Amino acid sequence: MNKPAPDWHAAAAALRIDGRALIAGQRVAARSGETFAKASPIDGRALGDIARGRVEDIDAAVAAARAAFADARWAGKAPAARKKVLQRFADKILAAKEELALLETLDMGKPIQYSLAVDVGATARTIAWYAEAVDKIYDEIAPTGASALALITREAMGVIGVVVPWNYPMIMAAWKLGPALAAGNSVVLKPSEKSPLTALRLAELAIEAGLPEGVFNVVPGYGHEAGEALALHMDVDAIGFTGSTRVGRKMLEYAGRSNLKRVYNELGGKSAFVVFDDFADVTRAARTVAGSMFFNQGESCNAPSRVLVHEKVADRFLEVVAAEAPKYAPGDPLSGRAEMGALVDETQMNTVLGYIAAGNAEGAKLVTGGARARAETGGFYVQPTVFERVRNDMKIAREEIFGPVMSVIRFKDEAEAIALANDSSYGLQASVWSDNVNRAHRVARALRAGTVHVNQYDEDDITVPVGGYKQSGNGRDKSLHAFDKYTELKTTWLRIDAA
Ligand code: NAD
């Protein structure tokens, strides 16, 4: 018999939040005793008080992480032993899926069924995948002459600082934790102050799974306090950062001002979705863009927010988009039926409404949406919004909005489409829709983006790297390539004497 669906409202009412940091295996208050209040964006309810980590808390977490690395309690274990612990960690994530999903939805507002199916599932799969990989990767022997042997080996780096955003709090953390921990590093994770809850629970589950104390520490707090302290720390070897381009720039400065730690930036996007008039199924293209744009309230780094459509099919395409968009009208995130939930907080909602005002002021045509929704709940919701007759030099086409706002731009030919798509400071993802295989390949090659989709937008898997060109970042999360970020490459020369 299937288990009945949980009563999410009752589960939320019964929830008790422990907002203390987790350092050296222990739940601890901030050294200063300070906390900040965390409210839910779904209705403004108070969720709990969260430790306000600062320099001294980061110092303690980094010291714990360094001590764990120095005595090799984790890095010194055989890869097969690390694999077992991380597999147990992934199992524990799945066993706690309802609790984790609820925390994620209450914290940042996304619909509970997606927290459950997408966020928890991807987090567990990421940890399990890196666990599986780590005892199957071999080092190299260089093709040198007979008088020497040169070994090229990968070694754990040491202490990795991880700073993540609030849009996919668990998944973004897992994309760093998976390779960093599997490779033998210690981690200090600073979750977003807007979504600290699941990070703390993940660290507890990791310890229950057998991860030694001090290997995985979580310090909640504000970016300019705990985040800055971590990125400036002289004993942190690398920063795995996902967030805005503005803060990514700071991360590079912090490294320059401190110990030149490696900085891997996964930053913002303004991804182009290019539909040619030789793509027959305009309806499928239009439905796909609506689904991808409004998923996660539009708060996705890869949201296809710049939609370039050939002028011949633009009217037909817009008709379908206009009919699709209202299907994503925000609803109660705990109902299990809402396609869109709440934006993460009032500030983000006002930022999004500000962009909508800018679109109207700059002369773009509002097709649908454009206003706040469900204000009576006390939460922060915005209608799915579509602008057309957008020019690529308008603010809504140039800046990342990070909310449910799509801009549709018309183009005349392939050269113009490529030029428009690439005319952005970002280069995270892009998509090309064409039934002409030559054009599809030609345009995919011409697009300056880390991921290009052809005739679809939603394919994704832990097996492929994701990351950006240009100001969308420099690192690549996921796939075996992610190990490069958290390991040092060592060359060892051995002399072989003649007999
Ligand atoms: P943000 O840059 O404001 O914050 C991200 C993290 O950095 C948070 O933990 C925050 O506390 C911390 N931070 C803020 N200021 C800091 C400072 N001065 N020093 C150190 N840390 C600081 O971003 P956000 O609003 O949380 O997230 C949205 C952004 O993340 C969007 O731009 C989105 O595109 C991007 N993102 C990118 C990817 C990707 O894979 N490329 C994935 C998800 C989100």
Coordinates of C-alpha atoms and ligand atoms in Angstrom, one line a residue:
M1 CA 0.0 0.0 0.0
N2 CA 1.2 3.5 -0.8
K3 CA 2.0 5.7 2.2
P4 CA -0.6 8.5 2.5
A5 CA 0.7 12.0 1.5
P6 CA 1.9 13.8 4.6
D7 CA -0.2 16.7 6.0
W8 CA 2.4 19.3 5.3
H9 CA 0.7 22.1 7.2
A10 CA 0.5 19.9 10.4
A11 CA 4.1 18.8 9.9
A12 CA 5.2 22.5 9.6
A13 CA 3.3 23.4 12.7
A14 CA 5.0 20.7 14.7
L15 CA 8.5 21.5 13.4
R16 CA 11.2 22.7 15.9
I17 CA 14.2 24.4 14.4
D18 CA 17.7 24.2 15.9
G19 CA 19.5 27.2 14.3
R20 CA 22.8 26.7 16.0
A21 CA 26.0 26.2 14.1
L22 CA 27.7 22.8 13.7
I23 CA 31.4 22.9 14.5
A24 CA 33.7 20.0 15.3
G25 CA 30.7 17.7 15.4
Q26 CA 28.8 19.8 18.0
R27 CA 25.8 22.1 17.8
V28 CA 27.0 25.4 19.2
A29 CA 25.6 28.9 19.6
A30 CA 27.5 31.8 17.9
R31 CA 30.4 32.8 20.1
S32 CA 28.8 36.2 20.5
G33 CA 25.5 34.6 21.5
E34 CA 23.8 36.6 18.7
T35 CA 21.1 35.2 16.5
F36 CA 19.0 36.4 13.6
A37 CA 15.3 35.7 13.1
K38 CA 14.3 33.5 10.2
A39 CA 10.8 33.9 8.8
S40 CA 9.1 31.9 6.0
P41 CA 8.4 33.6 2.8
I42 CA 5.3 31.5 2.3
D43 CA 3.3 33.4 4.9
G44 CA 5.7 35.4 7.1
R45 CA 5.6 32.8 10.0
A46 CA 8.6 32.8 12.3
L47 CA 10.7 29.7 11.9
G48 CA 13.3 30.2 14.5
D49 CA 16.4 32.0 15.6
I50 CA 19.6 31.2 13.7
A51 CA 23.2 31.6 15.0
R52 CA 24.7 34.7 13.6
G53 CA 28.2 33.5 12.8
R54 CA 31.0 36.0 12.6
V55 CA 34.9 35.9 12.4
E56 CA 35.3 34.0 15.6
D57 CA 32.9 31.3 14.6
I58 CA 34.5 30.9 11.2
D59 CA 37.9 30.8 13.0
A60 CA 36.7 27.9 15.2
A61 CA 35.2 26.0 12.2
V62 CA 38.3 26.4 10.1
A63 CA 40.4 25.3 13.0
A64 CA 38.3 22.2 13.4
A65 CA 38.4 21.5 9.7
R66 CA 42.2 21.9 9.6
A67 CA 42.7 19.7 12.6
A68 CA 40.6 17.0 10.9
F69 CA 42.6 17.3 7.8
A70 CA 45.9 17.4 9.5
D71 CA 45.5 14.1 11.4
A72 CA 44.1 12.5 8.3
R73 CA 41.0 11.1 10.1
W74 CA 39.2 11.4 6.8
A75 CA 41.7 12.1 4.0
G76 CA 43.8 9.2 5.3
K77 CA 41.0 6.7 4.8
A78 CA 41.1 4.5 1.7
P79 CA 38.8 5.8 -1.1
A80 CA 36.6 2.7 -0.7
A81 CA 36.1 3.5 3.0
R82 CA 35.2 7.1 2.2
K83 CA 32.8 5.8 -0.3
K84 CA 30.9 3.7 2.3
V85 CA 30.4 6.6 4.6
L86 CA 29.2 8.9 1.8
Q87 CA 26.8 6.3 0.5
R88 CA 25.4 6.0 4.0
F89 CA 25.1 9.8 4.1
A90 CA 23.1 9.7 0.8
D91 CA 20.9 7.0 2.2
K92 CA 20.2 9.1 5.3
I93 CA 19.3 12.1 3.1
L94 CA 16.7 9.9 1.4
A95 CA 15.4 8.5 4.7
A96 CA 14.9 12.1 5.9
K97 CA 13.4 13.3 2.6
E98 CA 10.2 14.6 4.0
E99 CA 11.8 16.6 6.8
L100 CA 14.4 18.1 4.5
A101 CA 11.8 18.9 1.8
L102 CA 9.7 20.7 4.4
L103 CA 12.6 22.7 5.7
E104 CA 13.6 23.7 2.2
T105 CA 10.0 24.8 1.3
L106 CA 9.5 26.7 4.5
D107 CA 12.9 28.4 4.3
M108 CA 12.8 29.6 0.7
G109 CA 9.2 29.2 -0.6
K110 CA 9.3 26.6 -3.4
P111 CA 6.4 24.1 -3.8
I112 CA 6.8 21.1 -1.5
Q113 CA 6.4 18.4 -4.2
Y114 CA 9.5 19.9 -6.0
S115 CA 11.5 20.1 -2.8
L116 CA 10.8 16.5 -2.3
A117 CA 11.3 15.1 -5.9
V118 CA 13.9 17.5 -7.2
D119 CA 15.9 19.0 -4.4
V120 CA 16.2 16.1 -2.0
G121 CA 16.5 13.6 -4.9
A122 CA 19.3 15.5 -6.6
T123 CA 21.1 16.1 -3.3
A124 CA 21.2 12.4 -2.4
R125 CA 22.1 11.4 -6.0
T126 CA 25.0 13.9 -6.0
I127 CA 26.5 12.6 -2.8
A128 CA 26.0 9.0 -3.9
W129 CA 27.5 9.6 -7.3
Y130 CA 30.8 11.1 -6.0
A131 CA 30.9 8.4 -3.4
E132 CA 30.7 5.8 -6.2
A133 CA 33.3 7.6 -8.3
V134 CA 36.0 8.1 -5.8
D135 CA 37.4 4.5 -5.7
K136 CA 37.4 4.3 -9.5
I137 CA 39.6 7.1 -10.4
Y138 CA 43.3 6.3 -11.2
D139 CA 46.3 8.6 -11.2
E140 CA 48.8 8.8 -14.0
I141 CA 52.4 7.8 -14.9
A142 CA 54.0 10.1 -17.4
P143 CA 55.7 8.7 -20.5
T144 CA 59.2 9.7 -19.5
G145 CA 62.6 8.1 -20.4
A146 CA 63.9 4.9 -18.8
S147 CA 66.0 6.8 -16.2
A148 CA 63.1 8.2 -14.4
L149 CA 59.6 7.6 -13.2
A150 CA 57.2 10.5 -13.0
L151 CA 53.9 10.1 -11.1
I152 CA 51.1 12.5 -11.5
T153 CA 48.8 12.2 -8.5
R154 CA 45.8 14.1 -7.2
E155 CA 45.8 15.0 -3.5
A156 CA 43.1 16.5 -1.4
M157 CA 43.6 20.2 -1.0
G158 CA 42.8 20.7 2.6
V159 CA 40.1 23.0 3.9
I160 CA 37.4 24.1 1.5
G161 CA 35.1 27.0 2.2
V162 CA 31.7 26.6 0.6
V163 CA 29.4 29.6 0.2
V164 CA 26.0 29.0 -1.5
P165 CA 22.8 30.8 -2.4
W166 CA 19.2 30.3 -1.4
N167 CA 17.5 29.2 -4.6
Y168 CA 18.5 25.5 -4.4
P169 CA 20.2 25.5 -1.0
M170 CA 20.7 21.7 -0.7
I171 CA 21.6 21.0 -4.3
M172 CA 24.1 23.9 -4.6
A173 CA 25.8 22.7 -1.4
A174 CA 25.8 19.1 -2.5
W175 CA 27.5 20.0 -5.8
K176 CA 30.5 21.2 -3.7
L177 CA 30.3 18.7 -0.8
G178 CA 30.2 15.7 -3.1
P179 CA 33.5 16.1 -4.8
A180 CA 35.2 18.0 -1.9
L181 CA 34.4 15.3 0.7
A182 CA 34.9 12.3 -1.5
A183 CA 38.4 13.6 -2.4
G184 CA 39.2 13.7 1.4
N185 CA 38.9 17.5 2.1
S186 CA 37.4 19.1 5.2
V187 CA 34.6 21.6 4.5
V188 CA 33.2 24.7 6.2
L189 CA 29.8 25.6 4.6
K190 CA 28.3 29.0 4.9
P191 CA 24.7 28.7 3.7
S192 CA 22.7 31.8 2.7
E193 CA 21.2 33.7 5.6
K194 CA 17.9 33.4 3.7
S195 CA 18.0 29.6 3.7
P196 CA 20.2 28.1 6.4
L197 CA 18.0 25.2 7.6
T198 CA 18.8 22.3 5.4
A199 CA 22.5 22.8 5.5
L200 CA 22.5 22.3 9.3
R201 CA 20.4 19.2 9.0
L202 CA 22.7 17.8 6.2
A203 CA 25.7 18.1 8.5
E204 CA 24.0 16.3 11.3
L205 CA 23.1 13.5 8.9
A206 CA 26.6 13.3 7.6
I207 CA 27.9 12.8 11.1
E208 CA 25.3 10.1 11.8
A209 CA 26.5 8.4 8.7
G210 CA 30.0 8.2 10.1
L211 CA 31.8 11.3 8.8
P212 CA 34.4 12.1 11.4
E213 CA 33.9 15.2 13.5
G214 CA 35.4 18.4 12.1
V215 CA 35.3 17.2 8.5
F216 CA 32.0 19.0 7.7
N217 CA 31.2 22.2 9.6
V218 CA 28.3 24.6 9.0
V219 CA 28.4 28.2 10.1
P220 CA 25.2 30.2 9.3
G221 CA 25.4 34.0 9.2
Y222 CA 25.4 37.0 6.9
G223 CA 27.5 37.2 3.7
H224 CA 29.3 40.3 4.8
E225 CA 30.2 38.7 8.2
A226 CA 30.5 34.9 8.1
G227 CA 30.9 34.7 4.3
E228 CA 33.6 37.4 4.1
A229 CA 35.4 35.9 7.1
L230 CA 35.6 32.5 5.4
A231 CA 36.7 33.9 2.1
L232 CA 39.4 36.1 3.7
H233 CA 40.6 33.3 6.0
M234 CA 44.4 32.5 5.7
D235 CA 43.9 28.8 6.4
V236 CA 41.2 28.1 3.7
D237 CA 42.6 26.5 0.6
A238 CA 39.8 27.1 -1.8
I239 CA 36.4 28.7 -2.0
G240 CA 33.6 27.0 -3.9
F241 CA 31.1 29.8 -4.4
T242 CA 27.7 29.9 -6.1
G243 CA 25.9 33.2 -6.1
S244 CA 25.7 36.5 -7.8
T245 CA 28.3 38.0 -10.1
R246 CA 28.6 40.9 -7.7
V247 CA 29.7 38.7 -4.8
G248 CA 31.8 36.5 -7.1
R249 CA 33.8 39.6 -7.9
K250 CA 34.4 40.1 -4.2
M251 CA 35.4 36.5 -3.7
L252 CA 38.3 37.1 -6.1
E253 CA 39.3 40.3 -4.2
Y254 CA 39.2 38.4 -0.9
A255 CA 41.5 35.8 -2.3
G256 CA 43.9 38.5 -3.6
R257 CA 43.8 40.2 -0.2
S258 CA 44.5 37.1 1.7
N259 CA 46.3 33.8 0.8
L260 CA 45.5 33.6 -3.0
K261 CA 43.1 30.7 -2.2
R262 CA 41.6 29.1 -5.3
V263 CA 38.2 30.7 -6.1
Y264 CA 35.6 28.8 -8.1
N265 CA 32.7 31.0 -9.0
E266 CA 29.4 29.7 -10.3
L267 CA 27.5 33.0 -11.0
G268 CA 24.4 34.5 -12.6
G269 CA 22.9 34.1 -16.0
K270 CA 20.6 35.7 -18.6
S271 CA 20.2 32.6 -20.8
A272 CA 19.0 33.0 -24.4
F273 CA 16.3 30.6 -25.7
V274 CA 16.5 30.9 -29.5
V275 CA 13.5 29.7 -31.6
F276 CA 13.9 29.6 -35.4
D277 CA 11.1 29.6 -37.9
D278 CA 12.2 26.2 -39.2
F279 CA 11.2 24.5 -35.9
A280 CA 7.8 23.0 -36.7
D281 CA 6.5 22.4 -33.1
V282 CA 6.2 26.0 -31.9
T283 CA 3.8 24.9 -29.2
R284 CA 6.3 22.5 -27.7
A285 CA 9.0 25.2 -27.7
A286 CA 6.6 27.7 -26.1
R287 CA 5.4 25.2 -23.4
T288 CA 9.0 24.3 -22.6
V289 CA 10.1 27.9 -22.2
A290 CA 7.2 28.6 -19.8
G291 CA 7.9 25.5 -17.8
S292 CA 11.7 26.2 -17.5
M293 CA 11.2 30.0 -16.9
F294 CA 8.7 29.7 -14.1
F295 CA 10.1 26.6 -12.4
N296 CA 11.4 27.5 -9.0
Q297 CA 9.6 30.9 -9.2
G298 CA 12.1 31.9 -11.9
E299 CA 14.8 31.8 -9.3
S300 CA 17.1 29.6 -11.3
C301 CA 20.6 30.7 -12.5
N302 CA 19.8 29.0 -15.9
A303 CA 16.3 30.4 -16.3
P304 CA 15.7 31.0 -20.0
S305 CA 14.8 34.7 -19.4
R306 CA 15.8 36.1 -22.8
V307 CA 13.6 34.4 -25.4
L308 CA 14.6 35.2 -29.0
V309 CA 12.0 34.3 -31.5
H310 CA 12.0 34.6 -35.3
E311 CA 9.6 37.3 -36.3
K312 CA 7.7 34.8 -38.6
V313 CA 6.6 32.6 -35.7
A314 CA 6.7 35.1 -32.9
D315 CA 2.9 35.8 -32.8
R316 CA 2.0 32.1 -32.7
F317 CA 4.7 31.4 -30.1
L318 CA 3.5 34.3 -27.9
E319 CA -0.1 33.0 -28.1
V320 CA 0.9 29.7 -26.5
V321 CA 3.2 31.3 -23.9
A322 CA 0.4 33.7 -22.9
A323 CA -1.9 30.7 -22.4
E324 CA 0.7 28.7 -20.5
A325 CA 1.9 31.4 -18.1
P326 CA -1.2 31.6 -15.9
K327 CA -0.9 27.8 -15.3
Y328 CA 2.1 28.7 -13.1
A329 CA 0.1 31.2 -11.0
P330 CA 1.5 31.0 -7.5
G331 CA -0.3 28.9 -4.9
D332 CA 0.2 27.5 -1.4
P333 CA 3.7 25.9 -1.5
L334 CA 2.5 23.3 1.1
S335 CA -0.5 22.2 -0.9
G336 CA 1.4 19.8 -3.0
R337 CA -0.4 21.2 -6.1
A338 CA 1.1 24.7 -6.6
E339 CA 3.3 25.1 -9.7
M340 CA 4.9 28.2 -8.3
G341 CA 5.6 29.2 -4.7
A342 CA 6.8 32.3 -2.9
L343 CA 9.9 34.3 -3.8
V344 CA 12.5 34.0 -1.1
D345 CA 11.7 37.3 0.8
E346 CA 10.2 40.7 0.6
T347 CA 13.4 42.3 -0.7
Q348 CA 13.6 39.8 -3.6
M349 CA 9.9 40.4 -4.4
N350 CA 10.4 44.1 -4.5
T351 CA 13.5 43.7 -6.7
V352 CA 11.4 41.7 -9.2
L353 CA 8.5 44.2 -9.1
G354 CA 11.1 46.9 -9.7
Y355 CA 12.2 45.1 -12.9
I356 CA 8.6 44.8 -14.0
A357 CA 8.2 48.5 -13.5
A358 CA 11.4 49.1 -15.5
G359 CA 10.1 46.9 -18.4
N360 CA 6.9 48.9 -18.5
A361 CA 8.8 52.3 -18.3
E362 CA 11.2 51.3 -21.1
G363 CA 8.3 50.5 -23.5
A364 CA 8.2 46.7 -23.5
K365 CA 4.7 45.3 -23.9
L366 CA 3.3 43.4 -20.9
V367 CA 1.7 40.2 -22.3
T368 CA 0.6 38.7 -19.0
G369 CA 1.2 39.0 -15.2
G370 CA 3.1 41.9 -13.9
A371 CA 1.8 42.1 -10.3
R372 CA 2.2 40.8 -6.8
A373 CA -0.1 37.8 -5.9
R374 CA -1.5 36.3 -2.7
A375 CA -0.6 39.3 -0.6
E376 CA -3.3 38.3 1.9
T377 CA -1.2 35.4 3.0
G378 CA 1.5 37.6 4.3
G379 CA 3.9 35.8 1.8
F380 CA 5.9 37.2 -1.1
Y381 CA 4.4 36.0 -4.5
V382 CA 4.6 37.4 -8.0
Q383 CA 2.5 36.5 -11.0
P384 CA 4.2 34.7 -13.9
T385 CA 5.1 37.6 -16.1
V386 CA 5.8 37.9 -19.9
F387 CA 7.1 41.0 -21.7
E388 CA 7.3 41.1 -25.5
R389 CA 8.7 43.8 -27.9
V390 CA 11.7 43.8 -25.7
R391 CA 15.0 45.2 -27.0
N392 CA 18.2 43.6 -26.0
D393 CA 19.5 47.0 -24.6
M394 CA 16.6 47.3 -22.1
K395 CA 17.3 46.7 -18.4
I396 CA 15.0 43.6 -18.3
A397 CA 17.1 42.0 -21.1
R398 CA 20.5 42.9 -19.7
E399 CA 20.2 42.2 -15.9
E400 CA 19.4 39.0 -14.1
I401 CA 16.0 39.4 -12.5
F402 CA 15.9 36.1 -10.6
G403 CA 12.1 36.0 -10.6
P404 CA 9.2 34.9 -12.9
V405 CA 9.8 37.4 -15.6
M406 CA 10.4 36.5 -19.3
S407 CA 11.5 38.9 -22.0
V408 CA 10.7 38.1 -25.6
I409 CA 12.7 39.6 -28.4
R410 CA 12.0 39.2 -32.1
F411 CA 14.8 38.6 -34.7
K412 CA 15.0 38.5 -38.5
D413 CA 17.8 36.0 -39.3
E414 CA 20.4 33.6 -37.9
A415 CA 23.2 36.1 -37.8
E416 CA 21.1 38.5 -35.8
A417 CA 19.9 35.7 -33.4
I418 CA 23.5 34.7 -32.7
A419 CA 24.6 38.3 -32.2
L420 CA 21.7 39.0 -29.8
A421 CA 22.2 35.8 -27.9
N422 CA 25.9 36.5 -27.3
D423 CA 25.3 40.2 -26.5
S424 CA 25.3 39.7 -22.8
S425 CA 27.8 39.9 -20.0
Y426 CA 26.6 36.4 -19.0
G427 CA 27.2 33.0 -20.6
L428 CA 25.7 30.4 -18.4
Q429 CA 23.3 28.4 -20.7
A430 CA 21.5 28.8 -24.0
S431 CA 19.1 26.9 -26.2
V432 CA 18.5 26.6 -29.9
W433 CA 15.3 25.3 -31.5
S434 CA 15.6 24.3 -35.2
D435 CA 14.6 21.2 -37.3
N436 CA 17.6 21.9 -39.5
V437 CA 20.5 19.8 -38.1
N438 CA 23.1 22.0 -39.8
R439 CA 21.7 25.1 -38.3
A440 CA 21.3 23.5 -34.9
H441 CA 25.0 22.5 -34.8
R442 CA 26.2 25.8 -36.3
V443 CA 24.3 27.9 -33.8
A444 CA 25.1 25.7 -30.8
R445 CA 28.8 26.1 -31.6
A446 CA 28.4 29.9 -32.0
L447 CA 26.7 30.4 -28.7
R448 CA 29.1 31.5 -25.9
A449 CA 27.6 29.6 -23.0
G450 CA 28.7 26.7 -20.7
T451 CA 25.7 24.6 -21.6
V452 CA 23.7 24.7 -24.9
H453 CA 20.5 22.8 -25.3
V454 CA 19.1 21.8 -28.7
N455 CA 15.3 21.4 -29.1
Q456 CA 14.8 21.0 -25.3
Y457 CA 15.8 22.8 -22.2
D458 CA 15.4 20.5 -19.2
E459 CA 18.0 17.7 -19.7
D460 CA 20.3 17.6 -16.7
D461 CA 22.4 15.0 -15.0
I462 CA 25.1 14.8 -12.4
T463 CA 27.3 13.2 -15.2
V464 CA 27.8 16.5 -17.0
P465 CA 29.6 19.7 -16.0
V466 CA 27.7 22.9 -15.5
G467 CA 29.2 26.4 -15.3
G468 CA 29.5 29.6 -17.2
Y469 CA 31.4 31.5 -19.8
K470 CA 32.2 35.2 -19.3
Q471 CA 30.8 36.7 -16.1
S472 CA 28.7 33.6 -15.3
G473 CA 31.8 32.2 -13.6
N474 CA 34.9 30.1 -13.9
G475 CA 34.4 26.8 -12.3
R476 CA 32.4 23.7 -13.3
D477 CA 30.2 21.9 -10.8
K478 CA 29.1 18.3 -11.3
S479 CA 30.7 15.4 -13.3
L480 CA 34.2 14.1 -12.7
H481 CA 35.6 17.5 -13.7
A482 CA 34.5 18.9 -10.3
F483 CA 37.3 16.8 -8.6
D484 CA 39.8 19.2 -10.3
K485 CA 38.5 22.0 -8.2
Y486 CA 39.2 20.3 -4.8
T487 CA 42.4 18.5 -5.5
E488 CA 46.0 19.5 -6.1
L489 CA 47.9 17.9 -9.0
K490 CA 51.3 16.7 -7.8
T491 CA 54.2 15.5 -9.9
T492 CA 56.7 13.1 -8.2
W493 CA 60.0 12.4 -10.0
L494 CA 61.9 9.2 -9.1
R495 CA 65.3 8.4 -10.4
I496 CA 65.9 4.9 -11.7
D497 CA 69.6 4.0 -11.8
A498 CA 71.0 1.8 -14.5
A499 CA 72.0 -1.7 -13.2
Ligands
NAD1 P1 24.4 36.3 -3.4 O1 25.6 36.5 -4.2 O2 23.8 37.5 -2.8 O3 24.7 35.3 -2.1 C1 25.3 34.1 -2.3 C2 26.0 33.7 -1.0 O4 27.1 34.6 -0.8 C3 25.2 33.8 0.3 O5 25.5 32.7 1.1 C4 25.5 35.1 0.9 O6 25.4 35.2 2.3 C5 27.0 35.2 0.5 N1 27.6 36.5 0.5 C6 26.9 37.7 0.2 N2 27.8 38.7 0.3 C7 29.0 38.2 0.6 C8 30.2 38.8 0.9 N3 30.4 40.1 0.8 N4 31.3 37.9 1.2 C9 31.1 36.6 1.3 N5 29.9 36.0 1.1 C10 28.8 36.8 0.7 O7 23.4 35.4 -4.3 P2 22.0 34.9 -3.9 O8 21.1 36.1 -4.0 O9 22.0 34.1 -2.7 O10 21.7 33.9 -5.1 C11 21.3 34.2 -6.4 C12 22.5 34.2 -7.3 O11 23.1 32.9 -7.4 C13 22.0 34.5 -8.7 O12 22.9 35.4 -9.4 C14 22.1 33.1 -9.4 O13 22.2 33.2 -10.8 C15 23.3 32.6 -8.8 N6 23.3 31.1 -9.0 C16 24.2 30.6 -9.8 C17 24.2 29.2 -10.0 C18 25.2 28.5 -11.0 O14 25.3 27.3 -11.0 N7 25.9 29.3 -11.8 C19 23.3 28.4 -9.4 C20 22.4 29.0 -8.5 C21 22.4 30.3 -8.3

